[in-house]
Amino acid sequence: MVESRLTGPVRIVGAGLLGTSVALGLRSRGIEVILDDASPTHVAIAADLGAGRPATAGDAPQLVVVAVPPDVTARVVAAELEAYPDAIVTDVASVKAGILAELVEQGADVARYIGSHPLAGRERGGPLSARADLFVGRPWVVAAHDAISYQRAGAIDDLILDLGATLVEMTPEEHDRGVALISHVPQVVSSVMARRFIDAPHAALGLAGQGVRDVTRIAASDPDLWVQILGANAEPVHDILVAVRDDLDRFIEALEAPQAPGARRRVAEELAAGNTGVSRLPGKHGTDKRFTTVIVMVDDRAGELARLLAEIGEIGVNLEDLRLEHSPGRQVGLAEVQVVPEAAERLSEELAARGWRIAG
Amino acid sequence: MVESRLTGPVRIVGAGLLGTSVALGLRSRGIEVILDDASPTHVAIAADLGAGRPATAGDAPQLVVVAVPPDVTARVVAAELEAYPDAIVTDVASVKAGILAELVEQGADVARYIGSHPLAGRERGGPLSARADLFVGRPWVVAAHDAISYQRAGAIDDLILDLGATLVEMTPEEHDRGVALISHVPQVVSSVMARRFIDAPHAALGLAGQGVRDVTRIAASDPDLWVQILGANAEPVHDILVAVRDDLDRFIEALEAPQAPGARRRVAEELAAGNTGVSRLPGKHGTDKRFTTVIVMVDDRAGELARLLAEIGEIGVNLEDLRLEHSPGRQVGLAEVQVVPEAAERLSEELAARGWRIAG
């Protein structure tokens, strides 16, 4: 573990899910944490959880992390800059450009402010849902601007790396357009879909499967929080919603006359565009796209899978991943062997030559 | 295990995911299964999996299950009714009213036909993805109509119950409106959302979290299949899409002037309506709504949880469910104790009196 350059103390304003999680993560690295919140109960719970100590007069934080609702973030950041003239101040609100603009307008000392946004959250808020490892492996955007020096902004970089998150640098405007696309518009789309269930017959809802549950899961999000987020990022969200609405209109038009010339082609193109779009989301979506899958039938007999793996080793192909599928009622299982694309054909041929049944 | 009244043989036309899964489920109950498919490879793979034997001249099926793409279902059902004049015929296509109408129009013997629709599927199709237990616990709609006798339709009921599914009776029209709402419109909504990612900066997509992944997961569905489904159920899908579009328009209008009087209230109402809608989907969504959760702080010491459970027993409250949350960096864990609502207050009070810290 590399020693943090963050020496603390770090003052956390807002002991909710994010603030308390930041606090727990810093405490686990031995950094002194000072907790403050409009709710004394939140501070008491967070302190009980081991997240730090309540604020006192005379605190001299190195860094202040403002983790309060979006609507009041700019005001609280301005107050913290004023109260702690030697501290660097950041916030974790999910919209960035408006806060910086508001601080500049108020004449706040933005040479000590740099906004940030950890892309992490849970379904439930509050300090009780906090976790020291909430940010591990998650992106954490630093909203770079020109008025703060590289050296001062470094305190935020240290915070992010200490908490195990991945630092992503963007301008506030790039950030806000990005989260409009991958967070705020999906929230609206999920909500308007779920709204349709209000008047639906109970029997119809009983047919719901995993697909619709996934599409509408985030429709359960807190309206109070989301009103603030959508209001603060209205312009980018608006523009993307208009594009979504126009696509919906194309579907609607095609389905008005589904037998008309070109209607099926248009629907197919819209669906294929959805395929293309979702494939651009990074990370695992089912099978890892870097590898090719060779499917081998394996008889349901002890030792057969071990024999297959041994023979793949003899053939000299590196096994990247393996999934085994077997279900009651089937006499054979399927071993899905993932290898680099260059090796797939040779592996299939050599396994077939050794008597294995290749299913795909 | 209750002896099935289905004696077989059952002929399966279409050895894809659904057909092969039906076949495997029936074989596991010892029923003779005959496999047919336009693709001899599919039949061979399904037979290799233990799903049945290839069709031969002179087969005399009791029941025929047509599991072919929606576009050709009516034609294949008509041919099967003709070829096997003693058999009951069903299909598993995901839209029902059009098929019955087409059969009636063609003068097919619908006194031996009853459509059905198992609400089950997987991301991948084909016989290799088939499972004998694919339908267990899933709804399976029987699209009741007047031209088939109760006794004849009973063969379909037996099939459904043999496969462990839950029989749901609806008219073809009720079914089609229901699946438009809980399957077809969510597909369109997911696709139009995902389409927005095509031109997005890579850095923005890197911020994607679980929410947007859930909303757009089914955007990866097969366009060929979905063109058929949406085309076959165009009218109900169209009508719901128009309602979704109108809701989107309300969001768009409110975000055009987010500071205007009433704009925030309108956004909040739309989001709250999404809350209400998604809460109507049956089944578990996070915490079971039948129970009340009492959250107890448990020190991270051996034996503390056992002591808590013993004391809950002494208090005489029945523990319905328990989740324990502990994360590194926290000095206490949280035990979420679920009890019937009537018992929650007494449990909280008595635990507090015994010195436990109640967190919610």
PDB file of N, CA and C in Angstrom, chain A residues 222-298:
ATOM      1  N   ASP A 222     -35.403   7.919  -5.754  1.00  0.00           N
ATOM      2  CA  ASP A 222     -35.984   8.992  -4.945  1.00  0.00           C
ATOM      3  C   ASP A 222     -36.335  10.224  -5.791  1.00  0.00           C
ATOM      4  N   PRO A 223     -37.617  10.562  -5.944  1.00  0.00           N
ATOM      5  CA  PRO A 223     -37.992  11.730  -6.758  1.00  0.00           C
ATOM      6  C   PRO A 223     -37.373  13.031  -6.251  1.00  0.00           C
ATOM      7  N   ASP A 224     -37.265  13.214  -4.929  1.00  0.00           N
ATOM      8  CA  ASP A 224     -36.726  14.476  -4.398  1.00  0.00           C
ATOM      9  C   ASP A 224     -35.310  14.725  -4.909  1.00  0.00           C
ATOM     10  N   LEU A 225     -34.481  13.688  -4.841  1.00  0.00           N
ATOM     11  CA  LEU A 225     -33.106  13.822  -5.317  1.00  0.00           C
ATOM     12  C   LEU A 225     -33.076  14.077  -6.819  1.00  0.00           C
ATOM     13  N   TRP A 226     -33.897  13.332  -7.555  1.00  0.00           N
ATOM     14  CA  TRP A 226     -33.829  13.400  -9.015  1.00  0.00           C
ATOM     15  C   TRP A 226     -34.405  14.692  -9.585  1.00  0.00           C
ATOM     16  N   VAL A 227     -35.357  15.289  -8.894  1.00  0.00           N
ATOM     17  CA  VAL A 227     -35.832  16.604  -9.323  1.00  0.00           C
ATOM     18  C   VAL A 227     -34.668  17.586  -9.304  1.00  0.00           C
ATOM     19  N   GLN A 228     -33.856  17.502  -8.255  1.00  0.00           N
ATOM     20  CA  GLN A 228     -32.705  18.402  -8.147  1.00  0.00           C
ATOM     21  C   GLN A 228     -31.694  18.135  -9.258  1.00  0.00           C
ATOM     22  N   ILE A 229     -31.402  16.862  -9.483  1.00  0.00           N
ATOM     23  CA  ILE A 229     -30.396  16.511 -10.496  1.00  0.00           C
ATOM     24  C   ILE A 229     -30.864  16.940 -11.881  1.00  0.00           C
ATOM     25  N   LEU A 230     -32.119  16.592 -12.223  1.00  0.00           N
ATOM     26  CA  LEU A 230     -32.613  16.918 -13.568  1.00  0.00           C
ATOM     27  C   LEU A 230     -32.702  18.424 -13.760  1.00  0.00           C
ATOM     28  N   GLY A 231     -33.106  19.143 -12.700  1.00  0.00           N
ATOM     29  CA  GLY A 231     -33.181  20.599 -12.789  1.00  0.00           C
ATOM     30  C   GLY A 231     -31.802  21.220 -12.994  1.00  0.00           C
ATOM     31  N   ALA A 232     -30.795  20.646 -12.330  1.00  0.00           N
ATOM     32  CA  ALA A 232     -29.446  21.208 -12.422  1.00  0.00           C
ATOM     33  C   ALA A 232     -28.767  20.890 -13.749  1.00  0.00           C
ATOM     34  N   ASN A 233     -29.262  19.877 -14.450  1.00  0.00           N
ATOM     35  CA  ASN A 233     -28.626  19.467 -15.718  1.00  0.00           C
ATOM     36  C   ASN A 233     -29.641  19.500 -16.850  1.00  0.00           C
ATOM     37  N   ALA A 234     -30.546  20.474 -16.777  1.00  0.00           N
ATOM     38  CA  ALA A 234     -31.723  20.467 -17.646  1.00  0.00           C
ATOM     39  C   ALA A 234     -31.371  20.481 -19.140  1.00  0.00           C
ATOM     40  N   GLU A 235     -30.388  21.285 -19.530  1.00  0.00           N
ATOM     41  CA  GLU A 235     -30.166  21.459 -20.964  1.00  0.00           C
ATOM     42  C   GLU A 235     -29.661  20.182 -21.659  1.00  0.00           C
ATOM     43  N   PRO A 236     -28.576  19.555 -21.154  1.00  0.00           N
ATOM     44  CA  PRO A 236     -28.145  18.314 -21.823  1.00  0.00           C
ATOM     45  C   PRO A 236     -29.207  17.214 -21.765  1.00  0.00           C
ATOM     46  N   VAL A 237     -29.900  17.110 -20.621  1.00  0.00           N
ATOM     47  CA  VAL A 237     -30.938  16.074 -20.503  1.00  0.00           C
ATOM     48  C   VAL A 237     -32.048  16.342 -21.520  1.00  0.00           C
ATOM     49  N   HIS A 238     -32.455  17.589 -21.610  1.00  0.00           N
ATOM     50  CA  HIS A 238     -33.493  17.973 -22.557  1.00  0.00           C
ATOM     51  C   HIS A 238     -33.118  17.559 -23.984  1.00  0.00           C
ATOM     52  N   ASP A 239     -31.887  17.889 -24.390  1.00  0.00           N
ATOM     53  CA  ASP A 239     -31.495  17.635 -25.775  1.00  0.00           C
ATOM     54  C   ASP A 239     -31.492  16.144 -26.106  1.00  0.00           C
ATOM     55  N   ILE A 240     -31.038  15.323 -25.166  1.00  0.00           N
ATOM     56  CA  ILE A 240     -31.012  13.878 -25.436  1.00  0.00           C
ATOM     57  C   ILE A 240     -32.430  13.310 -25.402  1.00  0.00           C
ATOM     58  N   LEU A 241     -33.264  13.830 -24.484  1.00  0.00           N
ATOM     59  CA  LEU A 241     -34.660  13.360 -24.441  1.00  0.00           C
ATOM     60  C   LEU A 241     -35.379  13.651 -25.756  1.00  0.00           C
ATOM     61  N   VAL A 242     -35.074  14.797 -26.364  1.00  0.00           N
ATOM     62  CA  VAL A 242     -35.700  15.121 -27.651  1.00  0.00           C
ATOM     63  C   VAL A 242     -35.307  14.077 -28.703  1.00  0.00           C
ATOM     64  N   ALA A 243     -34.034  13.678 -28.702  1.00  0.00           N
ATOM     65  CA  ALA A 243     -33.584  12.657 -29.661  1.00  0.00           C
ATOM     66  C   ALA A 243     -34.267  11.318 -29.394  1.00  0.00           C
ATOM     67  N   VAL A 244     -34.433  10.972 -28.112  1.00  0.00           N
ATOM     68  CA  VAL A 244     -35.134   9.726 -27.757  1.00  0.00           C
ATOM     69  C   VAL A 244     -36.585   9.806 -28.233  1.00  0.00           C
ATOM     70  N   ARG A 245     -37.212  10.940 -27.985  1.00  0.00           N
ATOM     71  CA  ARG A 245     -38.613  11.126 -28.382  1.00  0.00           C
ATOM     72  C   ARG A 245     -38.748  10.994 -29.901  1.00  0.00           C
ATOM     73  N   ASP A 246     -37.800  11.554 -30.651  1.00  0.00           N
ATOM     74  CA  ASP A 246     -37.870  11.451 -32.111  1.00  0.00           C
ATOM     75  C   ASP A 246     -37.744   9.999 -32.576  1.00  0.00           C
ATOM     76  N   ASP A 247     -36.879   9.234 -31.902  1.00  0.00           N
ATOM     77  CA  ASP A 247     -36.775   7.806 -32.242  1.00  0.00           C
ATOM     78  C   ASP A 247     -38.076   7.072 -31.932  1.00  0.00           C
ATOM     79  N   LEU A 248     -38.671   7.401 -30.774  1.00  0.00           N
ATOM     80  CA  LEU A 248     -39.958   6.794 -30.419  1.00  0.00           C
ATOM     81  C   LEU A 248     -41.000   7.112 -31.480  1.00  0.00           C
ATOM     82  N   ASP A 249     -40.977   8.356 -31.958  1.00  0.00           N
ATOM     83  CA  ASP A 249     -41.937   8.754 -32.989  1.00  0.00           C
ATOM     84  C   ASP A 249     -41.775   7.912 -34.255  1.00  0.00           C
ATOM     85  N   ARG A 250     -40.529   7.575 -34.578  1.00  0.00           N
ATOM     86  CA  ARG A 250     -40.314   6.727 -35.763  1.00  0.00           C
ATOM     87  C   ARG A 250     -40.915   5.340 -35.556  1.00  0.00           C
ATOM     88  N   PHE A 251     -40.742   4.788 -34.336  1.00  0.00           N
ATOM     89  CA  PHE A 251     -41.384   3.507 -34.024  1.00  0.00           C
ATOM     90  C   PHE A 251     -42.898   3.622 -34.154  1.00  0.00           C
ATOM     91  N   ILE A 252     -43.439   4.678 -33.544  1.00  0.00           N
ATOM     92  CA  ILE A 252     -44.890   4.857 -33.525  1.00  0.00           C
ATOM     93  C   ILE A 252     -45.432   4.947 -34.944  1.00  0.00           C
ATOM     94  N   GLU A 253     -44.741   5.703 -35.773  1.00  0.00           N
ATOM     95  CA  GLU A 253     -45.183   5.858 -37.163  1.00  0.00           C
ATOM     96  C   GLU A 253     -45.135   4.515 -37.906  1.00  0.00           C
ATOM     97  N   ALA A 254     -44.058   3.769 -37.696  1.00  0.00           N
ATOM     98  CA  ALA A 254     -43.927   2.473 -38.376  1.00  0.00           C
ATOM     99  C   ALA A 254     -45.011   1.506 -37.920  1.00  0.00           C
ATOM    100  N   LEU A 255     -45.389   1.564 -36.625  1.00  0.00           N
ATOM    101  CA  LEU A 255     -46.375   0.619 -36.096  1.00  0.00           C
ATOM    102  C   LEU A 255     -47.811   1.050 -36.402  1.00  0.00           C
ATOM    103  N   GLU A 256     -47.987   2.294 -36.874  1.00  0.00           N
ATOM    104  CA  GLU A 256     -49.322   2.705 -37.298  1.00  0.00           C
ATOM    105  C   GLU A 256     -49.767   1.942 -38.535  1.00  0.00           C
ATOM    106  N   ALA A 257     -48.819   1.599 -39.380  1.00  0.00           N
ATOM    107  CA  ALA A 257     -49.112   0.838 -40.602  1.00  0.00           C
ATOM    108  C   ALA A 257     -48.016  -0.200 -40.784  1.00  0.00           C
ATOM    109  N   PRO A 258     -48.059  -1.265 -39.934  1.00  0.00           N
ATOM    110  CA  PRO A 258     -46.930  -2.207 -39.909  1.00  0.00           C
ATOM    111  C   PRO A 258     -46.738  -2.968 -41.217  1.00  0.00           C
ATOM    112  N   GLN A 259     -47.771  -3.005 -42.055  1.00  0.00           N
ATOM    113  CA  GLN A 259     -47.642  -3.732 -43.327  1.00  0.00           C
ATOM    114  C   GLN A 259     -47.224  -2.809 -44.471  1.00  0.00           C
ATOM    115  N   ALA A 260     -47.117  -1.510 -44.200  1.00  0.00           N
ATOM    116  CA  ALA A 260     -46.750  -0.569 -45.262  1.00  0.00           C
ATOM    117  C   ALA A 260     -45.318  -0.832 -45.729  1.00  0.00           C
ATOM    118  N   PRO A 261     -45.046  -0.503 -47.012  1.00  0.00           N
ATOM    119  CA  PRO A 261     -43.688  -0.741 -47.529  1.00  0.00           C
ATOM    120  C   PRO A 261     -42.665   0.016 -46.681  1.00  0.00           C
ATOM    121  N   GLY A 262     -41.625  -0.664 -46.275  1.00  0.00           N
ATOM    122  CA  GLY A 262     -40.547  -0.014 -45.530  1.00  0.00           C
ATOM    123  C   GLY A 262     -40.740  -0.009 -44.023  1.00  0.00           C
ATOM    124  N   ALA A 263     -41.955  -0.324 -43.537  1.00  0.00           N
ATOM    125  CA  ALA A 263     -42.212  -0.237 -42.092  1.00  0.00           C
ATOM    126  C   ALA A 263     -41.343  -1.241 -41.329  1.00  0.00           C
ATOM    127  N   ARG A 264     -41.303  -2.472 -41.818  1.00  0.00           N
ATOM    128  CA  ARG A 264     -40.507  -3.495 -41.132  1.00  0.00           C
ATOM    129  C   ARG A 264     -39.028  -3.148 -41.161  1.00  0.00           C
ATOM    130  N   ARG A 265     -38.567  -2.624 -42.291  1.00  0.00           N
ATOM    131  CA  ARG A 265     -37.159  -2.276 -42.391  1.00  0.00           C
ATOM    132  C   ARG A 265     -36.819  -1.188 -41.385  1.00  0.00           C
ATOM    133  N   ARG A 266     -37.732  -0.214 -41.236  1.00  0.00           N
ATOM    134  CA  ARG A 266     -37.448   0.876 -40.301  1.00  0.00           C
ATOM    135  C   ARG A 266     -37.376   0.375 -38.864  1.00  0.00           C
ATOM    136  N   VAL A 267     -38.330  -0.509 -38.503  1.00  0.00           N
ATOM    137  CA  VAL A 267     -38.303  -1.074 -37.148  1.00  0.00           C
ATOM    138  C   VAL A 267     -37.007  -1.863 -36.935  1.00  0.00           C
ATOM    139  N   ALA A 268     -36.630  -2.650 -37.943  1.00  0.00           N
ATOM    140  CA  ALA A 268     -35.401  -3.451 -37.823  1.00  0.00           C
ATOM    141  C   ALA A 268     -34.182  -2.560 -37.646  1.00  0.00           C
ATOM    142  N   GLU A 269     -34.145  -1.450 -38.375  1.00  0.00           N
ATOM    143  CA  GLU A 269     -33.000  -0.544 -38.264  1.00  0.00           C
ATOM    144  C   GLU A 269     -32.920   0.095 -36.880  1.00  0.00           C
ATOM    145  N   GLU A 270     -34.080   0.473 -36.345  1.00  0.00           N
ATOM    146  CA  GLU A 270     -34.084   1.069 -35.005  1.00  0.00           C
ATOM    147  C   GLU A 270     -33.577   0.057 -33.972  1.00  0.00           C
ATOM    148  N   LEU A 271     -34.053  -1.190 -34.092  1.00  0.00           N
ATOM    149  CA  LEU A 271     -33.629  -2.215 -33.135  1.00  0.00           C
ATOM    150  C   LEU A 271     -32.144  -2.519 -33.281  1.00  0.00           C
ATOM    151  N   ALA A 272     -31.676  -2.578 -34.533  1.00  0.00           N
ATOM    152  CA  ALA A 272     -30.252  -2.850 -34.765  1.00  0.00           C
ATOM    153  C   ALA A 272     -29.396  -1.716 -34.218  1.00  0.00           C
ATOM    154  N   ALA A 273     -29.903  -0.469 -34.321  1.00  0.00           N
ATOM    155  CA  ALA A 273     -29.166   0.664 -33.767  1.00  0.00           C
ATOM    156  C   ALA A 273     -29.049   0.523 -32.246  1.00  0.00           C
ATOM    157  N   GLY A 274     -30.091  -0.010 -31.614  1.00  0.00           N
ATOM    158  CA  GLY A 274     -30.024  -0.286 -30.176  1.00  0.00           C
ATOM    159  C   GLY A 274     -28.949  -1.319 -29.869  1.00  0.00           C
ATOM    160  N   ASN A 275     -28.855  -2.357 -30.701  1.00  0.00           N
ATOM    161  CA  ASN A 275     -27.779  -3.356 -30.558  1.00  0.00           C
ATOM    162  C   ASN A 275     -26.415  -2.685 -30.580  1.00  0.00           C
ATOM    163  N   THR A 276     -26.228  -1.834 -31.603  1.00  0.00           N
ATOM    164  CA  THR A 276     -24.930  -1.167 -31.764  1.00  0.00           C
ATOM    165  C   THR A 276     -24.627  -0.292 -30.560  1.00  0.00           C
ATOM    166  N   GLY A 277     -25.634   0.464 -30.138  1.00  0.00           N
ATOM    167  CA  GLY A 277     -25.429   1.367 -29.017  1.00  0.00           C
ATOM    168  C   GLY A 277     -25.034   0.627 -27.750  1.00  0.00           C
ATOM    169  N   VAL A 278     -25.789  -0.402 -27.399  1.00  0.00           N
ATOM    170  CA  VAL A 278     -25.525  -1.073 -26.119  1.00  0.00           C
ATOM    171  C   VAL A 278     -24.180  -1.792 -26.154  1.00  0.00           C
ATOM    172  N   SER A 279     -23.762  -2.205 -27.339  1.00  0.00           N
ATOM    173  CA  SER A 279     -22.468  -2.898 -27.442  1.00  0.00           C
ATOM    174  C   SER A 279     -21.308  -1.942 -27.170  1.00  0.00           C
ATOM    175  N   ARG A 280     -21.564  -0.623 -27.226  1.00  0.00           N
ATOM    176  CA  ARG A 280     -20.491   0.342 -26.954  1.00  0.00           C
ATOM    177  C   ARG A 280     -20.257   0.549 -25.459  1.00  0.00           C
ATOM    178  N   LEU A 281     -21.198   0.127 -24.616  1.00  0.00           N
ATOM    179  CA  LEU A 281     -20.949   0.250 -23.174  1.00  0.00           C
ATOM    180  C   LEU A 281     -19.777  -0.650 -22.811  1.00  0.00           C
ATOM    181  N   PRO A 282     -18.762  -0.095 -22.146  1.00  0.00           N
ATOM    182  CA  PRO A 282     -17.601  -0.941 -21.844  1.00  0.00           C
ATOM    183  C   PRO A 282     -17.926  -1.971 -20.767  1.00  0.00           C
ATOM    184  N   GLY A 283     -17.052  -2.966 -20.665  1.00  0.00           N
ATOM    185  CA  GLY A 283     -17.207  -3.967 -19.609  1.00  0.00           C
ATOM    186  C   GLY A 283     -17.898  -5.202 -20.124  1.00  0.00           C
ATOM    187  N   LYS A 284     -18.051  -6.150 -19.240  1.00  0.00           N
ATOM    188  CA  LYS A 284     -18.592  -7.448 -19.638  1.00  0.00           C
ATOM    189  C   LYS A 284     -20.074  -7.356 -19.926  1.00  0.00           C
ATOM    190  N   HIS A 285     -20.472  -7.828 -21.067  1.00  0.00           N
ATOM    191  CA  HIS A 285     -21.887  -8.019 -21.374  1.00  0.00           C
ATOM    192  C   HIS A 285     -22.017  -9.446 -21.811  1.00  0.00           C
ATOM    193  N   GLY A 286     -22.300 -10.317 -20.901  1.00  0.00           N
ATOM    194  CA  GLY A 286     -22.340 -11.732 -21.240  1.00  0.00           C
ATOM    195  C   GLY A 286     -20.920 -12.161 -21.562  1.00  0.00           C
ATOM    196  N   THR A 287     -20.734 -12.685 -22.738  1.00  0.00           N
ATOM    197  CA  THR A 287     -19.442 -13.213 -23.113  1.00  0.00           C
ATOM    198  C   THR A 287     -18.447 -12.081 -23.393  1.00  0.00           C
ATOM    199  N   ASP A 288     -17.239 -12.254 -22.949  1.00  0.00           N
ATOM    200  CA  ASP A 288     -16.176 -11.286 -23.177  1.00  0.00           C
ATOM    201  C   ASP A 288     -15.859 -11.231 -24.675  1.00  0.00           C
ATOM    202  N   LYS A 289     -15.965 -10.041 -25.235  1.00  0.00           N
ATOM    203  CA  LYS A 289     -15.821  -9.923 -26.680  1.00  0.00           C
ATOM    204  C   LYS A 289     -14.384 -10.101 -27.164  1.00  0.00           C
ATOM    205  N   ARG A 290     -13.410 -10.115 -26.246  1.00  0.00           N
ATOM    206  CA  ARG A 290     -12.030 -10.319 -26.691  1.00  0.00           C
ATOM    207  C   ARG A 290     -11.774 -11.765 -27.068  1.00  0.00           C
ATOM    208  N   PHE A 291     -12.645 -12.667 -26.607  1.00  0.00           N
ATOM    209  CA  PHE A 291     -12.378 -14.076 -26.800  1.00  0.00           C
ATOM    210  C   PHE A 291     -13.430 -14.733 -27.691  1.00  0.00           C
ATOM    211  N   THR A 292     -13.058 -15.876 -28.237  1.00  0.00           N
ATOM    212  CA  THR A 292     -13.990 -16.661 -29.029  1.00  0.00           C
ATOM    213  C   THR A 292     -14.361 -17.899 -28.220  1.00  0.00           C
ATOM    214  N   THR A 293     -15.625 -18.283 -28.306  1.00  0.00           N
ATOM    215  CA  THR A 293     -16.083 -19.419 -27.520  1.00  0.00           C
ATOM    216  C   THR A 293     -16.145 -20.679 -28.381  1.00  0.00           C
ATOM    217  N   VAL A 294     -15.552 -21.750 -27.885  1.00  0.00           N
ATOM    218  CA  VAL A 294     -15.692 -23.066 -28.497  1.00  0.00           C
ATOM    219  C   VAL A 294     -16.543 -23.891 -27.537  1.00  0.00           C
ATOM    220  N   ILE A 295     -17.665 -24.404 -28.044  1.00  0.00           N
ATOM    221  CA  ILE A 295     -18.564 -25.162 -27.169  1.00  0.00           C
ATOM    222  C   ILE A 295     -18.354 -26.659 -27.391  1.00  0.00           C
ATOM    223  N   VAL A 296     -18.032 -27.353 -26.332  1.00  0.00           N
ATOM    224  CA  VAL A 296     -17.724 -28.779 -26.422  1.00  0.00           C
ATOM    225  C   VAL A 296     -18.748 -29.546 -25.592  1.00  0.00           C
ATOM    226  N   MET A 297     -19.303 -30.600 -26.173  1.00  0.00           N
ATOM    227  CA  MET A 297     -20.244 -31.436 -25.411  1.00  0.00           C
ATOM    228  C   MET A 297     -19.453 -32.372 -24.507  1.00  0.00           C
ATOM    229  N   VAL A 298     -19.861 -32.436 -23.258  1.00  0.00           N
ATOM    230  CA  VAL A 298     -19.151 -33.254 -22.276  1.00  0.00           C
ATOM    231  C   VAL A 298     -20.156 -34.217 -21.664  1.00  0.00           C
TER     232      VAL A 298
END
